[in-house]
């Protein structure tokens, strides 16, 4: 194990704190279980528990993107898809084999005003990839956002069902 791995494991441990409801809180508004819940995993009996490095990545996504977004918006941000174990990712149709969800670096989110959320991330926050997923020209159906500790691409895309991805 190299020093970077040890640093990530240590950071993951520092990020986790228990709330009164016995949940591991990553920030004041986000708990680890929001990133690991999955109806597909439950239905298929797939373990969706992240390792220390994935927890560190989830924590970085929360601290750098999701909590600042929540603070700016003033309304709840809902994680519809967060961490995916390799087995869960494989079980999901159309999931990319190299998905950042598997690394704990990505989340699909919704909220009261998805377009406002999208543009706030785009214009104000660090991110690796930001995707306006489906929906229409006024509102995406959901937002995919990812964050890496180093080397964020600031890639902004639009996904249109039946057409694919295009630059936003």
Coordinates of C-alpha atoms in Angstrom, one line a residue:
X1 CA 0.0 0.0 0.0
X2 CA 1.5 3.4 -1.0
X3 CA 1.2 6.7 0.9
X4 CA -1.6 8.0 -1.3
X5 CA -3.7 5.0 -0.5
X6 CA -3.0 5.4 3.2
X7 CA -3.9 9.1 3.0
X8 CA -7.2 8.3 1.3
X9 CA -8.1 5.7 3.9
X10 CA -7.2 8.1 6.7
X11 CA -9.3 10.9 5.1
X12 CA -12.3 8.6 4.7
X13 CA -12.1 7.9 8.4
X14 CA -12.0 11.6 9.2
X15 CA -14.9 12.4 6.9
X16 CA -17.3 10.0 8.6
X17 CA -19.1 11.1 11.7
X18 CA -22.2 9.6 13.3
X19 CA -25.3 11.7 13.7
X20 CA -27.9 11.2 16.4
X21 CA -29.8 8.8 14.1
X22 CA -26.7 6.6 13.9
X23 CA -26.0 7.4 10.3
X24 CA -22.6 8.1 8.9
X25 CA -22.7 11.8 7.9
X26 CA -20.4 13.1 5.2
X27 CA -21.5 16.7 5.7
X28 CA -24.3 18.5 7.5
X29 CA -26.8 17.4 4.8
X30 CA -25.5 14.2 3.3
X31 CA -25.1 10.7 4.8
X32 CA -23.2 7.8 3.3
X33 CA -26.3 5.6 3.0
X34 CA -27.8 8.0 0.5
X35 CA -25.0 7.0 -1.9
X36 CA -25.2 3.3 -1.4
X37 CA -29.0 2.6 -1.4
X38 CA -30.1 0.7 -4.4
X39 CA -33.4 -1.1 -5.2
X40 CA -31.5 -3.1 -7.8
X41 CA -28.9 -4.2 -5.4
X42 CA -31.5 -5.1 -2.8
X43 CA -33.6 -7.0 -5.3
X44 CA -30.7 -9.0 -6.7
X45 CA -28.9 -9.5 -3.4
X46 CA -25.8 -7.5 -4.4
X47 CA -23.5 -6.1 -1.8
X48 CA -23.2 -2.3 -2.5
X49 CA -20.7 -1.5 0.3
X50 CA -17.9 0.9 -0.8
X51 CA -14.3 0.5 0.3
X52 CA -12.2 3.1 2.0
X53 CA -11.0 4.7 -1.2
X54 CA -14.5 4.9 -2.6
X55 CA -15.7 6.5 0.6
X56 CA -12.9 9.0 0.4
X57 CA -14.0 9.8 -3.2
X58 CA -17.7 10.1 -2.1
X59 CA -16.6 12.5 0.6
X60 CA -14.6 14.6 -1.8
X61 CA -17.7 14.8 -4.1
X62 CA -19.9 15.9 -1.2
X63 CA -17.4 18.5 0.2
X64 CA -16.5 20.1 -3.1
X65 CA -19.8 19.9 -5.1
X66 CA -22.9 18.6 -3.4
X67 CA -22.8 20.4 0.0
X68 CA -21.9 23.7 -1.6
X69 CA -24.7 23.2 -4.1
X70 CA -27.2 22.4 -1.3
X71 CA -26.1 25.5 0.6
X72 CA -26.5 27.7 -2.4
X73 CA -29.9 26.3 -3.5
X74 CA -31.5 26.2 -0.1
X75 CA -33.5 23.1 -0.9
X76 CA -32.7 19.4 -0.6
X77 CA -30.6 17.6 -3.2
X78 CA -31.6 14.0 -3.7
X79 CA -29.2 11.3 -4.7
X80 CA -30.9 9.0 -7.2
X81 CA -27.8 7.0 -8.0
X82 CA -24.5 7.3 -6.1
X83 CA -21.9 4.6 -5.5
X84 CA -22.3 1.3 -7.4
X85 CA -20.2 -1.8 -6.6
X86 CA -18.7 -3.4 -9.7
X87 CA -21.4 -6.2 -9.5
X88 CA -24.2 -3.6 -9.2
X89 CA -22.9 -1.6 -12.1
X90 CA -22.7 -4.7 -14.3
X91 CA -26.3 -5.5 -13.4
X92 CA -27.6 -2.1 -14.5
X93 CA -28.4 -2.0 -18.2
X94 CA -26.7 0.7 -20.2
X95 CA -24.2 1.5 -17.3
X96 CA -20.7 2.4 -18.6
X97 CA -18.1 -0.2 -17.7
X98 CA -15.8 2.5 -16.6
X99 CA -18.4 4.5 -14.7
X100 CA -17.2 6.9 -12.1
X101 CA -20.1 5.7 -9.9
X102 CA -18.0 2.6 -9.3
X103 CA -15.1 4.7 -8.0
X104 CA -17.4 6.8 -5.8
X105 CA -16.7 9.9 -7.9
X106 CA -20.2 10.4 -9.4
X107 CA -23.8 10.9 -8.4
X108 CA -27.1 11.4 -10.3
X109 CA -29.1 14.1 -8.5
X110 CA -32.5 15.7 -8.6
X111 CA -34.0 18.6 -6.7
X112 CA -36.7 21.4 -6.8
X113 CA -35.1 23.2 -9.8
X114 CA -32.8 20.9 -11.7
X115 CA -31.9 23.5 -14.4
X116 CA -30.9 26.0 -11.6
X117 CA -28.8 23.3 -10.0
X118 CA -27.1 22.4 -13.3
X119 CA -26.1 26.0 -14.1
X120 CA -25.0 26.6 -10.6
X121 CA -22.6 23.7 -10.7
X122 CA -21.4 24.6 -14.2
X123 CA -20.7 28.2 -13.3
X124 CA -19.5 28.0 -9.7
X125 CA -18.2 24.6 -8.6
X126 CA -15.4 22.3 -9.5
X127 CA -16.4 19.1 -11.3
X128 CA -15.0 16.5 -13.7
X129 CA -18.2 15.8 -15.7
X130 CA -21.6 17.4 -15.7
X131 CA -24.4 15.9 -17.8
X132 CA -27.9 17.3 -18.5
X133 CA -29.6 14.0 -18.6
X134 CA -32.7 13.6 -20.8
X135 CA -35.6 15.9 -20.0
X136 CA -36.2 18.9 -22.3
X137 CA -34.6 22.3 -23.1
X138 CA -36.0 23.8 -19.8
X139 CA -35.3 21.0 -17.3
X140 CA -33.1 17.9 -17.3
X141 CA -34.8 14.7 -16.0
X142 CA -31.7 14.4 -13.7
X143 CA -28.2 15.6 -13.4
X144 CA -25.0 13.5 -13.5
X145 CA -22.1 15.1 -11.7
X146 CA -18.6 13.8 -11.0
X147 CA -15.6 15.1 -9.1
X148 CA -12.0 13.8 -9.0
X149 CA -9.4 14.9 -6.4
X150 CA -7.0 15.7 -9.3
X151 CA -7.4 16.4 -13.0
X152 CA -11.1 17.5 -13.3
X153 CA -12.0 17.9 -17.0
X154 CA -14.9 20.3 -16.6
X155 CA -16.7 18.4 -19.3
X156 CA -20.2 19.5 -19.9
X157 CA -22.6 17.2 -21.9
X158 CA -26.2 16.7 -22.8
X159 CA -27.7 13.2 -23.1
X160 CA -30.7 12.8 -25.4
X161 CA -32.4 9.4 -25.4
X162 CA -32.1 7.8 -28.8
X163 CA -29.5 10.3 -29.9
X164 CA -26.7 10.0 -27.3
X165 CA -24.2 12.5 -25.8
X166 CA -23.4 15.9 -27.2
X167 CA -21.4 18.8 -26.0
X168 CA -23.5 21.2 -24.0

